[in-house]
Short mmCIF file of C-alpha atoms in Angstrom, two decimals:
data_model
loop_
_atom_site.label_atom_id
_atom_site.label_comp_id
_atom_site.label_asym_id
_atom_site.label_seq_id
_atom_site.Cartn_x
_atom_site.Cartn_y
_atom_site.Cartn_z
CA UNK A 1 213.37 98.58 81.30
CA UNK A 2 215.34 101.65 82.30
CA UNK A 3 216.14 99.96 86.02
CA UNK A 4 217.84 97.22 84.05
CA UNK A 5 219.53 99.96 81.77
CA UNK A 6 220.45 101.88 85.01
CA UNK A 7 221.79 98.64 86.74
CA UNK A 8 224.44 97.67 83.81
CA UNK A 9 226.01 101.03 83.68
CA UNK A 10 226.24 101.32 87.43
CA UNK A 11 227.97 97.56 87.17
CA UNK A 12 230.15 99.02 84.21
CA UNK A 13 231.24 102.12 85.48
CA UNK A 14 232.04 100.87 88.74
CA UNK A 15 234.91 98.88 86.51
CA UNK A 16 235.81 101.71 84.66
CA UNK A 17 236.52 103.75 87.89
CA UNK A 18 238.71 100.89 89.35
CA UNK A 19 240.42 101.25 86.24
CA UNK A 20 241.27 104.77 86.28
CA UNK A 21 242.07 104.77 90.07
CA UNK A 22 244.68 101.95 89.14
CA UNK A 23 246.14 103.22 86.16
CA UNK A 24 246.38 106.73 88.55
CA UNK A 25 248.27 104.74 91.82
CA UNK A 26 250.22 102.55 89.46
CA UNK A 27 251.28 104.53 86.54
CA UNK A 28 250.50 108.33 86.82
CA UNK A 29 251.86 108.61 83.37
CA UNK A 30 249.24 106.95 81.47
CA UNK A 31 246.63 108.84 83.19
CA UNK A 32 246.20 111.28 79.78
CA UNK A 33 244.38 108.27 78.38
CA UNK A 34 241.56 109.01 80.58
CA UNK A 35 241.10 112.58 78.76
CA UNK A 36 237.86 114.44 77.97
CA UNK A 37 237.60 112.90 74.42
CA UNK A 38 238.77 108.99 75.52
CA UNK A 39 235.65 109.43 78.47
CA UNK A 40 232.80 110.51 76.48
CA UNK A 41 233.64 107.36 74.05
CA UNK A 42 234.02 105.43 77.44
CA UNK A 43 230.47 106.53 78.70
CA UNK A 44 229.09 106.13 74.96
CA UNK A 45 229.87 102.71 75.20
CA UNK A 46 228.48 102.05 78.60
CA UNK A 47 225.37 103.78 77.58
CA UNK A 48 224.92 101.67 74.24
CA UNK A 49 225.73 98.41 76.31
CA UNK A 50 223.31 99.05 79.05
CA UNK A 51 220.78 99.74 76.52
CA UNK A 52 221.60 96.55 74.43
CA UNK A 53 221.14 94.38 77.33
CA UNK A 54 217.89 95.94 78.44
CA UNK A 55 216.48 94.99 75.32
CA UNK A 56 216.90 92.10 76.18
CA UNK A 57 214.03 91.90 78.59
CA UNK A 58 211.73 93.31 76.36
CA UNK A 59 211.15 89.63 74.72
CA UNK A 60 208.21 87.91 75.22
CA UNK A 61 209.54 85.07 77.10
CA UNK A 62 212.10 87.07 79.11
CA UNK A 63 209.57 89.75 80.70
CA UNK A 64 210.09 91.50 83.67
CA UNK A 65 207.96 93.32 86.41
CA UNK A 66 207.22 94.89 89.80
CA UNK A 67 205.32 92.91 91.47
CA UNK A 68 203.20 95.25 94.17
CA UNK A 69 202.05 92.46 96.38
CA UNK A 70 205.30 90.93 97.20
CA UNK A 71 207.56 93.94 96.44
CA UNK A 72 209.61 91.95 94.18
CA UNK A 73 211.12 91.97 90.81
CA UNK A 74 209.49 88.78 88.78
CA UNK A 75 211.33 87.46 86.37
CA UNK A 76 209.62 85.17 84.01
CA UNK A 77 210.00 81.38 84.67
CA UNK A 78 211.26 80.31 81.01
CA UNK A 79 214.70 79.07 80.36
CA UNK A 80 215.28 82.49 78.63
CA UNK A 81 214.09 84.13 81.94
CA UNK A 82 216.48 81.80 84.08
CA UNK A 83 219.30 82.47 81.57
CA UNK A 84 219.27 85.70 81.79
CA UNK A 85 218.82 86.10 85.53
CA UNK A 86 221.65 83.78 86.17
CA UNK A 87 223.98 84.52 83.11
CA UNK A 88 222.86 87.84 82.56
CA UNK A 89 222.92 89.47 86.31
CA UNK A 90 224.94 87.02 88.71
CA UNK A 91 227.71 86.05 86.60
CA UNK A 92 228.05 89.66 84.57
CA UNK A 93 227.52 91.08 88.18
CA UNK A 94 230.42 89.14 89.89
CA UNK A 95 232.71 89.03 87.05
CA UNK A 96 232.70 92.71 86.25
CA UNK A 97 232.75 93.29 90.80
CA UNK A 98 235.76 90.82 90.76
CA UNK A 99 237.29 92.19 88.34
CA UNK A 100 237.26 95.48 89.89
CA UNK A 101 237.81 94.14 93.48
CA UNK A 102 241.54 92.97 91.86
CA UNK A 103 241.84 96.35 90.50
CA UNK A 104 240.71 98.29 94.15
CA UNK A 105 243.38 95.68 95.30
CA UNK A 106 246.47 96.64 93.68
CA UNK A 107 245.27 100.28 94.10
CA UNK A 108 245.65 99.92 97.84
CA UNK A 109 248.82 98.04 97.42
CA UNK A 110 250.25 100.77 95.00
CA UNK A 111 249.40 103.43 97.63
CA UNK A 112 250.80 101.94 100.52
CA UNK A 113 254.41 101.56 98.92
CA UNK A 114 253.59 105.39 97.90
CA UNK A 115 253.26 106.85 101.72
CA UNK A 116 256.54 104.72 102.39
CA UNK A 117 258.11 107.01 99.71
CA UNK A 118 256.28 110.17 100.67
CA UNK A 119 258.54 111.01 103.76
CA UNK A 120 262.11 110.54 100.96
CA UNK A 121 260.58 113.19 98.92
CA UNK A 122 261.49 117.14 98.47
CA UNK A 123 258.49 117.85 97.55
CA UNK A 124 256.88 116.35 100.88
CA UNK A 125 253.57 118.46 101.65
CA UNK A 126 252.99 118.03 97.56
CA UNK A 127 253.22 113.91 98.12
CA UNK A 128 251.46 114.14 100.81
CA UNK A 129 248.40 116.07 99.32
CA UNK A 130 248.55 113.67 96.55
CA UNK A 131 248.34 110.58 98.92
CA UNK A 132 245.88 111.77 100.40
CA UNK A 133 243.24 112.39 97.40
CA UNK A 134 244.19 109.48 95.46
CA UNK A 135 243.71 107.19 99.00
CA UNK A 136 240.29 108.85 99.38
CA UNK A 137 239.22 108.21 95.97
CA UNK A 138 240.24 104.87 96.08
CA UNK A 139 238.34 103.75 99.20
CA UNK A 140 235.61 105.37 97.69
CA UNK A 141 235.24 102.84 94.62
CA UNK A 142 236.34 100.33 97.31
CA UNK A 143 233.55 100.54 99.26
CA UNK A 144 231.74 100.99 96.41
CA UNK A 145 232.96 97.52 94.86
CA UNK A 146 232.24 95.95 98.27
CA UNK A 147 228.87 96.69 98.37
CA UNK A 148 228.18 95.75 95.15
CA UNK A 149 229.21 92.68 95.88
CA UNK A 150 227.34 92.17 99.10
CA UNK A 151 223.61 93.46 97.21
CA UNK A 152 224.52 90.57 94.00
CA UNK A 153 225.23 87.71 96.93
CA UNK A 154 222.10 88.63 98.95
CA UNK A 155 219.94 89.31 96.11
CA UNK A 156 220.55 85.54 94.82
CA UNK A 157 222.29 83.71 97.93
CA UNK A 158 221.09 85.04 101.06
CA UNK A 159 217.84 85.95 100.21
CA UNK A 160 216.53 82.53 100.05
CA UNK A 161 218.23 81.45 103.30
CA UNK A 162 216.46 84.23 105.17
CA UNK A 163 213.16 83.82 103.43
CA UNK A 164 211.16 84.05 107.08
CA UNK A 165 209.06 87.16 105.93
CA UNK A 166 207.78 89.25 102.86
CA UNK A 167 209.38 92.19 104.35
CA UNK A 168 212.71 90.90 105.47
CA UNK A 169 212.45 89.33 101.77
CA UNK A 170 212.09 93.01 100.01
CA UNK A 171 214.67 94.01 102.49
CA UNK A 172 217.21 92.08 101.25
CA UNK A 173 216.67 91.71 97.67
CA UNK A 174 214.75 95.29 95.98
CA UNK A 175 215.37 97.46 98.53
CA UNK A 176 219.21 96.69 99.54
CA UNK A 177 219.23 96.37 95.01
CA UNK A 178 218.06 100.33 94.68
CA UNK A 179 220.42 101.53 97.98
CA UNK A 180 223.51 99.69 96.77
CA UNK A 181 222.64 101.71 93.27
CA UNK A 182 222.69 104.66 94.73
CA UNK A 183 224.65 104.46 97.76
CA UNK A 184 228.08 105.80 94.93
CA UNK A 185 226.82 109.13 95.16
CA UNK A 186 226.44 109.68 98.91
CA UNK A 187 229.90 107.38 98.96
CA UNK A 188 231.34 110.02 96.64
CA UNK A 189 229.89 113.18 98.89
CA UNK A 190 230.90 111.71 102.44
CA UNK A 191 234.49 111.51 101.06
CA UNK A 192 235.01 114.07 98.69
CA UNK A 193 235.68 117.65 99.82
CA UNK A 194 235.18 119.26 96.77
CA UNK A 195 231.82 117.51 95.84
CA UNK A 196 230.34 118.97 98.65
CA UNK A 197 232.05 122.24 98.57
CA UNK A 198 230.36 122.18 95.32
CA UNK A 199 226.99 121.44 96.54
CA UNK A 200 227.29 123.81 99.57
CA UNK A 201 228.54 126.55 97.55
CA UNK A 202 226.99 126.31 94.04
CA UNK A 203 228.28 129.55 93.07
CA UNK A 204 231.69 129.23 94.32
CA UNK A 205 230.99 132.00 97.35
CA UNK A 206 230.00 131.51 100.80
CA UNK A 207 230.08 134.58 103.30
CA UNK A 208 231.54 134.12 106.77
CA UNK A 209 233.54 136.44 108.91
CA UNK A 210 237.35 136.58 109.16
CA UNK A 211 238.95 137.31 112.30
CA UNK A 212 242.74 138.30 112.53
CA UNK A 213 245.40 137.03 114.64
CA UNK A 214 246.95 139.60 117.17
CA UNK A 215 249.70 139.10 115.53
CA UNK A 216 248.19 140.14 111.82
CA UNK A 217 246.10 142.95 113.37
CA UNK A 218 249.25 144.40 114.72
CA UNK A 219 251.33 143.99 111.51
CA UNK A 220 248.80 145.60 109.45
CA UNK A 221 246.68 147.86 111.58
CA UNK A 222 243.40 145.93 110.76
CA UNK A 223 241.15 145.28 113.93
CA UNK A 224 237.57 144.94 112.82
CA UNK A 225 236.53 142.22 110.81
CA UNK A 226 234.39 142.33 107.47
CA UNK A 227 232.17 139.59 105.76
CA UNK A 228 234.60 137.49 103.57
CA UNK A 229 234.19 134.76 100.90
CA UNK A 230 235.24 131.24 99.76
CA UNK A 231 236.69 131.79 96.63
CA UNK A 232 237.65 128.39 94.35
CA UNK A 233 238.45 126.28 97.61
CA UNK A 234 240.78 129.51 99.43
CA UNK A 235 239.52 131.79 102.19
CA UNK A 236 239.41 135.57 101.30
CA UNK A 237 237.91 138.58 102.66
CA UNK A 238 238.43 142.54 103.02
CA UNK A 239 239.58 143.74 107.06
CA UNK A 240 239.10 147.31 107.56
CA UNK A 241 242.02 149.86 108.20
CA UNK A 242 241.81 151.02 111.93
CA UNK A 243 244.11 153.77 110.68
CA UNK A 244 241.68 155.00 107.63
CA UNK A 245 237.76 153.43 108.01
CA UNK A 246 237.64 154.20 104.29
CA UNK A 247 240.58 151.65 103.10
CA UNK A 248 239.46 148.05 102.99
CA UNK A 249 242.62 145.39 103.07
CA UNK A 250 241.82 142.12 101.10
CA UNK A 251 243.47 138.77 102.71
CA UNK A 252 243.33 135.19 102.54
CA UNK A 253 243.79 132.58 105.00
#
């Protein structure tokens, strides 16, 4: 039952995030309880709970299968069966979602009151850098939460009010079940720059040429651009001397 495993961490962690996204808005201080050691014992637990509960399923009277005519998940119709589906995935689902819908709340809150105190700052362009990342992650498990919440309502509410056809069916139970799943990573690509920087640049380096201002090719004599490199996140690259073809300047931008 490793979908079942998959789907209680996914419910699990979503919480955990809302968490740490709270405790970082709220109180930035307390954020060194979310260190290395205090996450792997966070994910160790998720991992034994998700595997506890798919156990679960492995009982003869609370099967569960694929079902390759109708698409569907079929859950066995005993009361253990039932129990489960109702107690074990709806009510776990939207008590864990509303509990992390009330932290994604007072996240937003928190961060609003923060860009009100961004512009009385010194430190302004360091505020606002920091607004801006915690925001980002923030909408991130927001949406996240959100559409959680949408796949558990459809899955057992909405799905048998628009039972008109095996394939509108599928598309609102399984198939919106497995995108909802997965839709955290793509969430966590489309608004994270450094994910994808990652994933663009796996090594770190990406060649692209560097063109000087006027201004910079005056100052330093350099006219012909060379290949250049990210480096960590920061624009570098070597221009060529127009006064000596053998000296190389490196800049950044």
């Amino acid at each position: 039952m490793l979908i079942m495993l998959f789907n209680t961490a996914v419910y699990m962690e979503n919480a955990v995030i809302s968490a740490s996204r709270m405790i970082s808005v709220v109180v930035p201080s307390k954020t060194r309880c979310f260190s290395i050691r205090n996450v792997k014992l966070i994910l160790l637990l998720v991992s034994i709970t998700s595997v506890l509960n798919s156990l679960l399923y492995y009982q003869d009277s609370c099967w569960i299968f694929f079902n390759s005519t109708t698409l569907l998940l079929d859950i066995s119709n005993t009361y253990c069966g039932q129990i489960l589906s109702f107690y074990g995935d709806f009510v776990f689902g939207v008590t864990i979602f509303t509990a992390s819908f009330i932290m994604d709340i007072i996240s937003i809150v928190s961060l609003r009151k923060m860009r009100k105190k961004v512009a009385n700052t010194i430190s302004v362009n360091m505020n606002k850098q920091r607004y801006h990342k915690e925001l980002l992650m923030t909408v991130q498990v927001f949406i996240n939460t959100t559409l959680c919440y949408i796949m558990l309502c459809s899955y057992h509410i909405f799905s048998d009010w628009l039972e008109v056809s095996p394939l509108m069916t599928f598309l609102t139970t399984n198939f919106l079940w497995c995108f909802v799943l997965a839709s955290g990573g793509f969430t966590a690509i489309m608004l994270n720059n450094e994910i994808r920087r990652i994933l663009i640049y796996p090594l770190g380096i990406s060649l692209k040429k560097v063109f000087l201002t006027k201004d910079q090719a005056e100052e330093g004599g350099f006219t012909k651009p060379m290949t250049s490199f990210h480096m960590n996140g920061a624009r570098a690259g070597f221009i060529r001397s127009a006064n000596d073809p053998n000296h190389f300047c490196p800049i950044t931008a």
